[in-house]
Amino acid sequence: MDYPNDQAPGAPVRSGIPEHGRVPKYYAVKARIAALLADLGEGSPIPTERDLSERFDAARETVRQALRELVLEGRLRRQGRGTVVAGPKLAQPLSLASYTEGVRRQGRTPGRALVGLDRFPCPAPLAAETGLSRGEPVWHLERVLLADDERVGLESTYVPVARVPRLDADFTPDSSFYAYLDRQGISFGDADERIETVLATPREALLIGTPPALPMLLVHRVSRATDGLPLERVRTLYRGDRFSFTAHLKG
């Protein structure tokens, strides 16, 4: 099989063209629009649907479908009533490093906006998943994740009150929770993590500021401290159009 000499590593094989050679019209238009993006640069507005329709001799609905896919892939983003070229995705490492560290490494400014901090008895499902005792007091900390003031995710953390009894008094909600734990002399031992794709609920989409149809990356994490006892249970939604995940593997 022949491949273009200039095909980038990681690109779809043969640019995604099926072996039978019949390419859906919207995909051909999508490929041609994508080729424009590098020349336009991040934040630049793209031509209108009407202009693109005339340029590529395609129906408006065909152009609209191509643009929808590029938005879902994070290549474009909606801005006001128009559409502009999106910046590169944030690459979040799969490690015990915090969200704050991951975003800062990419030259972005991390932040969090508090949604709520509540205390309640540990319910049975949470106890079964983490090894906490049913009914023991736990904190629930919910925050919107920010990168350069752009809402990019939603983080929900459950932690035993016994670990951080003064969380409601000592913790600054827009700061790193992991840095706070470190100041309390609490160190991570290990964690189990699971990633899946989901759609946000109407409430989650409203908090993150995205359409409900935008795919999300959902990360579940159950962490233990160095003493082997439960430390936290985290449920984090990341915008699928703004994030990718990285991991370094060794044999």
PDB file of C-alpha atoms in Angstrom:
ATOM      1  CA  MET A   1       0.000   0.000   0.000  1.00  0.00           C
ATOM      2  CA  ASP A   2       1.320   3.438  -0.900  1.00  0.00           C
ATOM      3  CA  TYR A   3       1.343   6.283   1.609  1.00  0.00           C
ATOM      4  CA  PRO A   4       2.085   9.957   0.973  1.00  0.00           C
ATOM      5  CA  ASN A   5       5.726  10.755   1.709  1.00  0.00           C
ATOM      6  CA  ASP A   6       4.685  13.806   3.704  1.00  0.00           C
ATOM      7  CA  GLN A   7       2.083  12.044   5.845  1.00  0.00           C
ATOM      8  CA  ALA A   8       2.595  13.021   9.464  1.00  0.00           C
ATOM      9  CA  PRO A   9       3.156  10.269  12.049  1.00  0.00           C
ATOM     10  CA  GLY A  10      -0.090   9.723  13.915  1.00  0.00           C
ATOM     11  CA  ALA A  11      -2.219  10.984  11.038  1.00  0.00           C
ATOM     12  CA  PRO A  12      -5.064   8.763   9.770  1.00  0.00           C
ATOM     13  CA  VAL A  13      -3.687   6.127   7.396  1.00  0.00           C
ATOM     14  CA  ARG A  14      -4.019   7.326   3.780  1.00  0.00           C
ATOM     15  CA  SER A  15      -5.645  10.450   5.260  1.00  0.00           C
ATOM     16  CA  GLY A  16      -8.686   8.397   6.231  1.00  0.00           C
ATOM     17  CA  ILE A  17      -9.647   7.500   2.661  1.00  0.00           C
ATOM     18  CA  PRO A  18     -11.298   4.036   2.414  1.00  0.00           C
ATOM     19  CA  GLU A  19      -9.674   1.406   0.209  1.00  0.00           C
ATOM     20  CA  HIS A  20     -12.609   1.571  -2.231  1.00  0.00           C
ATOM     21  CA  GLY A  21     -11.787   5.251  -2.736  1.00  0.00           C
ATOM     22  CA  ARG A  22     -15.320   6.574  -2.243  1.00  0.00           C
ATOM     23  CA  VAL A  23     -15.037   9.521   0.146  1.00  0.00           C
ATOM     24  CA  PRO A  24     -18.149  11.081   1.713  1.00  0.00           C
ATOM     25  CA  LYS A  25     -18.635  14.624   0.453  1.00  0.00           C
ATOM     26  CA  TYR A  26     -18.560  16.115   3.960  1.00  0.00           C
ATOM     27  CA  TYR A  27     -15.212  14.404   4.690  1.00  0.00           C
ATOM     28  CA  ALA A  28     -13.626  15.821   1.551  1.00  0.00           C
ATOM     29  CA  VAL A  29     -14.836  19.293   2.546  1.00  0.00           C
ATOM     30  CA  LYS A  30     -13.620  18.742   6.108  1.00  0.00           C
ATOM     31  CA  ALA A  31     -10.126  17.831   4.857  1.00  0.00           C
ATOM     32  CA  ARG A  32      -9.989  20.963   2.721  1.00  0.00           C
ATOM     33  CA  ILE A  33     -11.136  23.196   5.570  1.00  0.00           C
ATOM     34  CA  ALA A  34      -8.563  21.565   7.881  1.00  0.00           C
ATOM     35  CA  ALA A  35      -5.849  22.442   5.376  1.00  0.00           C
ATOM     36  CA  LEU A  36      -6.768  26.116   5.766  1.00  0.00           C
ATOM     37  CA  LEU A  37      -6.344  26.158   9.530  1.00  0.00           C
ATOM     38  CA  ALA A  38      -2.536  26.090   9.674  1.00  0.00           C
ATOM     39  CA  ASP A  39      -2.384  29.161   7.452  1.00  0.00           C
ATOM     40  CA  LEU A  40      -4.999  31.034   9.463  1.00  0.00           C
ATOM     41  CA  GLY A  41      -3.441  30.538  12.923  1.00  0.00           C
ATOM     42  CA  GLU A  42      -4.977  30.217  16.392  1.00  0.00           C
ATOM     43  CA  GLY A  43      -7.873  32.564  17.098  1.00  0.00           C
ATOM     44  CA  SER A  44      -8.377  33.540  13.461  1.00  0.00           C
ATOM     45  CA  PRO A  45     -11.964  33.508  12.190  1.00  0.00           C
ATOM     46  CA  ILE A  46     -12.720  31.060   9.410  1.00  0.00           C
ATOM     47  CA  PRO A  47     -14.747  31.971   6.302  1.00  0.00           C
ATOM     48  CA  THR A  48     -18.532  31.833   6.624  1.00  0.00           C
ATOM     49  CA  GLU A  49     -20.518  28.726   5.734  1.00  0.00           C
ATOM     50  CA  ARG A  50     -21.700  30.512   2.613  1.00  0.00           C
ATOM     51  CA  ASP A  51     -18.141  31.355   1.525  1.00  0.00           C
ATOM     52  CA  LEU A  52     -16.942  27.804   2.185  1.00  0.00           C
ATOM     53  CA  SER A  53     -19.931  26.390   0.331  1.00  0.00           C
ATOM     54  CA  GLU A  54     -19.108  28.466  -2.727  1.00  0.00           C
ATOM     55  CA  ARG A  55     -15.353  27.812  -2.493  1.00  0.00           C
ATOM     56  CA  PHE A  56     -15.729  24.022  -2.322  1.00  0.00           C
ATOM     57  CA  ASP A  57     -18.888  23.755  -4.467  1.00  0.00           C
ATOM     58  CA  ALA A  58     -20.729  21.993  -1.638  1.00  0.00           C
ATOM     59  CA  ALA A  59     -24.141  22.304  -0.036  1.00  0.00           C
ATOM     60  CA  ARG A  60     -24.397  24.403   3.125  1.00  0.00           C
ATOM     61  CA  GLU A  61     -25.443  21.349   5.163  1.00  0.00           C
ATOM     62  CA  THR A  62     -22.358  19.468   3.924  1.00  0.00           C
ATOM     63  CA  VAL A  63     -20.138  22.332   5.070  1.00  0.00           C
ATOM     64  CA  ARG A  64     -22.032  22.506   8.366  1.00  0.00           C
ATOM     65  CA  GLN A  65     -21.405  18.794   9.053  1.00  0.00           C
ATOM     66  CA  ALA A  66     -17.679  19.218   8.289  1.00  0.00           C
ATOM     67  CA  LEU A  67     -17.479  22.190  10.680  1.00  0.00           C
ATOM     68  CA  ARG A  68     -19.341  20.294  13.411  1.00  0.00           C
ATOM     69  CA  GLU A  69     -16.781  17.492  13.286  1.00  0.00           C
ATOM     70  CA  LEU A  70     -13.853  19.927  13.400  1.00  0.00           C
ATOM     71  CA  VAL A  71     -15.406  21.594  16.457  1.00  0.00           C
ATOM     72  CA  LEU A  72     -15.898  18.233  18.178  1.00  0.00           C
ATOM     73  CA  GLU A  73     -12.271  17.326  17.425  1.00  0.00           C
ATOM     74  CA  GLY A  74     -11.068  20.589  18.951  1.00  0.00           C
ATOM     75  CA  ARG A  75      -9.681  21.982  15.691  1.00  0.00           C
ATOM     76  CA  LEU A  76     -12.228  24.828  15.730  1.00  0.00           C
ATOM     77  CA  ARG A  77     -14.161  26.551  18.502  1.00  0.00           C
ATOM     78  CA  ARG A  78     -17.274  28.684  18.584  1.00  0.00           C
ATOM     79  CA  GLN A  79     -16.759  32.315  19.526  1.00  0.00           C
ATOM     80  CA  GLY A  80     -19.811  34.528  19.695  1.00  0.00           C
ATOM     81  CA  ARG A  81     -21.707  34.042  16.457  1.00  0.00           C
ATOM     82  CA  GLY A  82     -18.643  32.910  14.538  1.00  0.00           C
ATOM     83  CA  THR A  83     -16.086  30.103  14.470  1.00  0.00           C
ATOM     84  CA  VAL A  84     -12.337  30.501  14.993  1.00  0.00           C
ATOM     85  CA  VAL A  85      -9.259  28.293  14.826  1.00  0.00           C
ATOM     86  CA  ALA A  86      -8.652  26.565  18.168  1.00  0.00           C
ATOM     87  CA  GLY A  87      -5.287  26.259  19.886  1.00  0.00           C
ATOM     88  CA  PRO A  88      -3.542  22.942  20.596  1.00  0.00           C
ATOM     89  CA  LYS A  89      -5.110  20.587  23.122  1.00  0.00           C
ATOM     90  CA  LEU A  90      -3.841  20.500  26.685  1.00  0.00           C
ATOM     91  CA  ALA A  91      -1.851  17.296  27.216  1.00  0.00           C
ATOM     92  CA  GLN A  92      -2.578  16.066  30.734  1.00  0.00           C
ATOM     93  CA  PRO A  93      -0.142  13.427  32.096  1.00  0.00           C
ATOM     94  CA  LEU A  94      -1.563  10.223  33.538  1.00  0.00           C
ATOM     95  CA  SER A  95       0.240  10.422  36.855  1.00  0.00           C
ATOM     96  CA  LEU A  96      -0.229  11.484  40.455  1.00  0.00           C
ATOM     97  CA  ALA A  97       0.794  15.002  39.472  1.00  0.00           C
ATOM     98  CA  SER A  98      -1.960  17.573  39.925  1.00  0.00           C
ATOM     99  CA  TYR A  99      -3.967  19.296  37.222  1.00  0.00           C
ATOM    100  CA  THR A 100      -2.224  22.532  38.208  1.00  0.00           C
ATOM    101  CA  GLU A 101       1.233  21.120  37.455  1.00  0.00           C
ATOM    102  CA  GLY A 102       0.146  19.657  34.126  1.00  0.00           C
ATOM    103  CA  VAL A 103      -1.328  22.925  32.857  1.00  0.00           C
ATOM    104  CA  ARG A 104       1.597  25.048  34.053  1.00  0.00           C
ATOM    105  CA  ARG A 105       4.075  22.831  32.199  1.00  0.00           C
ATOM    106  CA  GLN A 106       2.373  23.877  28.975  1.00  0.00           C
ATOM    107  CA  GLY A 107       2.685  27.569  29.658  1.00  0.00           C
ATOM    108  CA  ARG A 108      -0.967  28.046  30.586  1.00  0.00           C
ATOM    109  CA  THR A 109      -2.350  29.544  33.775  1.00  0.00           C
ATOM    110  CA  PRO A 110      -4.381  26.979  35.770  1.00  0.00           C
ATOM    111  CA  GLY A 111      -7.298  27.911  37.949  1.00  0.00           C
ATOM    112  CA  ARG A 112     -10.412  26.559  39.606  1.00  0.00           C
ATOM    113  CA  ALA A 113     -13.778  28.085  40.440  1.00  0.00           C
ATOM    114  CA  LEU A 114     -15.581  26.708  43.489  1.00  0.00           C
ATOM    115  CA  VAL A 115     -19.006  25.205  42.899  1.00  0.00           C
ATOM    116  CA  GLY A 116     -19.476  23.825  46.411  1.00  0.00           C
ATOM    117  CA  LEU A 117     -17.871  22.298  49.486  1.00  0.00           C
ATOM    118  CA  ASP A 118     -20.136  20.032  51.539  1.00  0.00           C
ATOM    119  CA  ARG A 119     -19.775  17.576  54.392  1.00  0.00           C
ATOM    120  CA  PHE A 120     -21.949  14.474  54.752  1.00  0.00           C
ATOM    121  CA  PRO A 121     -21.871  10.831  55.959  1.00  0.00           C
ATOM    122  CA  CYS A 122     -20.105   8.479  53.560  1.00  0.00           C
ATOM    123  CA  PRO A 123     -22.756   6.612  51.513  1.00  0.00           C
ATOM    124  CA  ALA A 124     -22.535   2.871  50.925  1.00  0.00           C
ATOM    125  CA  PRO A 125     -21.394   3.029  47.244  1.00  0.00           C
ATOM    126  CA  LEU A 126     -18.524   5.400  48.076  1.00  0.00           C
ATOM    127  CA  ALA A 127     -17.514   3.242  51.052  1.00  0.00           C
ATOM    128  CA  ALA A 128     -17.474   0.110  48.900  1.00  0.00           C
ATOM    129  CA  GLU A 129     -15.344   1.761  46.222  1.00  0.00           C
ATOM    130  CA  THR A 130     -12.778   3.420  48.479  1.00  0.00           C
ATOM    131  CA  GLY A 131     -12.581   1.311  51.622  1.00  0.00           C
ATOM    132  CA  LEU A 132     -13.908   4.132  53.820  1.00  0.00           C
ATOM    133  CA  SER A 133     -16.343   3.280  56.575  1.00  0.00           C
ATOM    134  CA  ARG A 134     -20.000   3.749  55.774  1.00  0.00           C
ATOM    135  CA  GLY A 135     -21.323   6.790  57.594  1.00  0.00           C
ATOM    136  CA  GLU A 136     -17.963   8.369  58.423  1.00  0.00           C
ATOM    137  CA  PRO A 137     -17.804  12.092  57.601  1.00  0.00           C
ATOM    138  CA  VAL A 138     -16.476  12.990  54.140  1.00  0.00           C
ATOM    139  CA  TRP A 139     -15.928  16.252  52.318  1.00  0.00           C
ATOM    140  CA  HIS A 140     -17.229  16.743  48.784  1.00  0.00           C
ATOM    141  CA  LEU A 141     -15.327  19.460  46.910  1.00  0.00           C
ATOM    142  CA  GLU A 142     -16.635  20.429  43.452  1.00  0.00           C
ATOM    143  CA  ARG A 143     -14.807  22.910  41.220  1.00  0.00           C
ATOM    144  CA  VAL A 144     -14.771  24.054  37.598  1.00  0.00           C
ATOM    145  CA  LEU A 145     -11.316  23.652  36.017  1.00  0.00           C
ATOM    146  CA  LEU A 146      -9.858  26.662  34.222  1.00  0.00           C
ATOM    147  CA  ALA A 147      -6.956  27.200  31.828  1.00  0.00           C
ATOM    148  CA  ASP A 148      -6.211  30.852  31.098  1.00  0.00           C
ATOM    149  CA  ASP A 149      -9.720  31.598  32.436  1.00  0.00           C
ATOM    150  CA  GLU A 150     -11.283  29.197  29.908  1.00  0.00           C
ATOM    151  CA  ARG A 151     -13.589  26.610  31.466  1.00  0.00           C
ATOM    152  CA  VAL A 152     -12.207  23.205  30.461  1.00  0.00           C
ATOM    153  CA  GLY A 153     -13.525  20.697  32.999  1.00  0.00           C
ATOM    154  CA  LEU A 154     -15.320  19.843  36.216  1.00  0.00           C
ATOM    155  CA  GLU A 155     -13.677  18.151  39.202  1.00  0.00           C
ATOM    156  CA  SER A 156     -15.513  16.387  42.032  1.00  0.00           C
ATOM    157  CA  THR A 157     -13.379  15.224  44.990  1.00  0.00           C
ATOM    158  CA  TYR A 158     -14.388  13.135  48.012  1.00  0.00           C
ATOM    159  CA  VAL A 159     -11.962  13.000  50.947  1.00  0.00           C
ATOM    160  CA  PRO A 160     -12.345  11.790  54.564  1.00  0.00           C
ATOM    161  CA  VAL A 161     -12.879  14.611  57.042  1.00  0.00           C
ATOM    162  CA  ALA A 162     -10.484  12.812  59.398  1.00  0.00           C
ATOM    163  CA  ARG A 163      -7.671  13.430  56.888  1.00  0.00           C
ATOM    164  CA  VAL A 164      -8.298  17.167  56.488  1.00  0.00           C
ATOM    165  CA  PRO A 165     -10.649  18.291  59.291  1.00  0.00           C
ATOM    166  CA  ARG A 166     -10.125  21.994  58.582  1.00  0.00           C
ATOM    167  CA  LEU A 167     -10.571  21.871  54.805  1.00  0.00           C
ATOM    168  CA  ASP A 168     -13.439  24.356  54.927  1.00  0.00           C
ATOM    169  CA  ALA A 169     -11.339  26.842  56.934  1.00  0.00           C
ATOM    170  CA  ASP A 170      -7.753  26.401  55.689  1.00  0.00           C
ATOM    171  CA  PHE A 171      -8.095  25.563  52.016  1.00  0.00           C
ATOM    172  CA  THR A 172      -8.170  28.203  49.255  1.00  0.00           C
ATOM    173  CA  PRO A 173     -10.704  26.871  46.712  1.00  0.00           C
ATOM    174  CA  ASP A 174      -8.895  28.150  43.608  1.00  0.00           C
ATOM    175  CA  SER A 175      -5.582  26.528  44.579  1.00  0.00           C
ATOM    176  CA  SER A 176      -4.145  23.033  44.155  1.00  0.00           C
ATOM    177  CA  PHE A 177      -5.693  20.466  46.478  1.00  0.00           C
ATOM    178  CA  TYR A 178      -2.607  18.274  46.160  1.00  0.00           C
ATOM    179  CA  ALA A 179      -0.372  21.146  47.253  1.00  0.00           C
ATOM    180  CA  TYR A 180      -2.667  21.604  50.246  1.00  0.00           C
ATOM    181  CA  LEU A 181      -2.360  17.924  51.164  1.00  0.00           C
ATOM    182  CA  ASP A 182       1.413  18.204  50.922  1.00  0.00           C
ATOM    183  CA  ARG A 183       1.378  21.120  53.369  1.00  0.00           C
ATOM    184  CA  GLN A 184      -0.631  18.941  55.760  1.00  0.00           C
ATOM    185  CA  GLY A 185       2.109  16.322  55.602  1.00  0.00           C
ATOM    186  CA  ILE A 186      -0.041  13.897  53.586  1.00  0.00           C
ATOM    187  CA  SER A 187       1.700  12.025  50.762  1.00  0.00           C
ATOM    188  CA  PHE A 188       0.219   9.905  47.990  1.00  0.00           C
ATOM    189  CA  GLY A 189       1.082   6.222  47.934  1.00  0.00           C
ATOM    190  CA  ASP A 190      -0.729   4.812  44.893  1.00  0.00           C
ATOM    191  CA  ALA A 191      -3.927   5.184  42.897  1.00  0.00           C
ATOM    192  CA  ASP A 192      -6.241   3.338  40.532  1.00  0.00           C
ATOM    193  CA  GLU A 193      -7.454   5.302  37.523  1.00  0.00           C
ATOM    194  CA  ARG A 194     -10.023   4.641  34.815  1.00  0.00           C
ATOM    195  CA  ILE A 195     -10.860   6.743  31.745  1.00  0.00           C
ATOM    196  CA  GLU A 196     -13.987   6.626  29.621  1.00  0.00           C
ATOM    197  CA  THR A 197     -15.838   8.840  27.139  1.00  0.00           C
ATOM    198  CA  VAL A 198     -19.204  10.262  28.171  1.00  0.00           C
ATOM    199  CA  LEU A 199     -21.594  13.086  27.444  1.00  0.00           C
ATOM    200  CA  ALA A 200     -22.023  15.691  30.162  1.00  0.00           C
ATOM    201  CA  THR A 201     -25.310  15.973  32.013  1.00  0.00           C
ATOM    202  CA  PRO A 202     -27.274  19.203  31.438  1.00  0.00           C
ATOM    203  CA  ARG A 203     -25.983  20.529  34.795  1.00  0.00           C
ATOM    204  CA  GLU A 204     -22.361  19.643  33.986  1.00  0.00           C
ATOM    205  CA  ALA A 205     -22.583  21.163  30.505  1.00  0.00           C
ATOM    206  CA  LEU A 206     -23.953  24.377  32.015  1.00  0.00           C
ATOM    207  CA  LEU A 207     -21.142  24.577  34.577  1.00  0.00           C
ATOM    208  CA  ILE A 208     -18.429  23.892  31.977  1.00  0.00           C
ATOM    209  CA  GLY A 209     -20.101  26.064  29.358  1.00  0.00           C
ATOM    210  CA  THR A 210     -20.323  23.493  26.573  1.00  0.00           C
ATOM    211  CA  PRO A 211     -23.111  21.961  24.461  1.00  0.00           C
ATOM    212  CA  PRO A 212     -24.480  18.715  25.975  1.00  0.00           C
ATOM    213  CA  ALA A 213     -23.506  16.873  22.758  1.00  0.00           C
ATOM    214  CA  LEU A 214     -19.784  17.613  23.184  1.00  0.00           C
ATOM    215  CA  PRO A 215     -17.896  14.392  24.096  1.00  0.00           C
ATOM    216  CA  MET A 216     -16.116  14.461  27.448  1.00  0.00           C
ATOM    217  CA  LEU A 217     -13.215  12.472  28.847  1.00  0.00           C
ATOM    218  CA  LEU A 218     -14.198  11.183  32.281  1.00  0.00           C
ATOM    219  CA  VAL A 219     -11.394  10.205  34.660  1.00  0.00           C
ATOM    220  CA  HIS A 220     -12.131   8.209  37.816  1.00  0.00           C
ATOM    221  CA  ARG A 221      -9.392   8.047  40.438  1.00  0.00           C
ATOM    222  CA  VAL A 222      -9.231   6.316  43.826  1.00  0.00           C
ATOM    223  CA  SER A 223      -6.080   7.253  45.743  1.00  0.00           C
ATOM    224  CA  ARG A 224      -4.426   5.957  48.867  1.00  0.00           C
ATOM    225  CA  ALA A 225      -1.856   7.617  51.108  1.00  0.00           C
ATOM    226  CA  THR A 226       1.534   6.135  51.907  1.00  0.00           C
ATOM    227  CA  ASP A 227      -0.021   4.424  54.927  1.00  0.00           C
ATOM    228  CA  GLY A 228      -2.236   2.455  52.544  1.00  0.00           C
ATOM    229  CA  LEU A 229      -5.466   3.998  53.815  1.00  0.00           C
ATOM    230  CA  PRO A 230      -8.051   5.715  51.553  1.00  0.00           C
ATOM    231  CA  LEU A 231      -7.257   9.305  50.689  1.00  0.00           C
ATOM    232  CA  GLU A 232      -9.527  10.552  47.908  1.00  0.00           C
ATOM    233  CA  ARG A 233     -12.029   9.583  45.256  1.00  0.00           C
ATOM    234  CA  VAL A 234     -12.041  11.960  42.278  1.00  0.00           C
ATOM    235  CA  ARG A 235     -14.392  12.218  39.307  1.00  0.00           C
ATOM    236  CA  THR A 236     -13.069  14.649  36.697  1.00  0.00           C
ATOM    237  CA  LEU A 237     -14.694  15.635  33.426  1.00  0.00           C
ATOM    238  CA  TYR A 238     -12.380  17.069  30.778  1.00  0.00           C
ATOM    239  CA  ARG A 239     -13.593  18.651  27.561  1.00  0.00           C
ATOM    240  CA  GLY A 240     -12.867  16.211  24.754  1.00  0.00           C
ATOM    241  CA  ASP A 241     -12.106  19.060  22.368  1.00  0.00           C
ATOM    242  CA  ARG A 242      -9.515  20.627  24.690  1.00  0.00           C
ATOM    243  CA  PHE A 243      -7.674  17.693  26.270  1.00  0.00           C
ATOM    244  CA  SER A 244      -5.557  14.697  25.456  1.00  0.00           C
ATOM    245  CA  PHE A 245      -3.741  12.403  27.887  1.00  0.00           C
ATOM    246  CA  THR A 246      -0.127  11.278  27.913  1.00  0.00           C
ATOM    247  CA  ALA A 247       1.710   8.443  29.658  1.00  0.00           C
ATOM    248  CA  HIS A 248       5.338   7.310  29.675  1.00  0.00           C
ATOM    249  CA  LEU A 249       5.591   3.521  29.519  1.00  0.00           C
ATOM    250  CA  LYS A 250       8.633   1.394  30.321  1.00  0.00           C
ATOM    251  CA  GLY A 251       9.188  -2.261  29.602  1.00  0.00           C
TER     252      GLY A 251
END
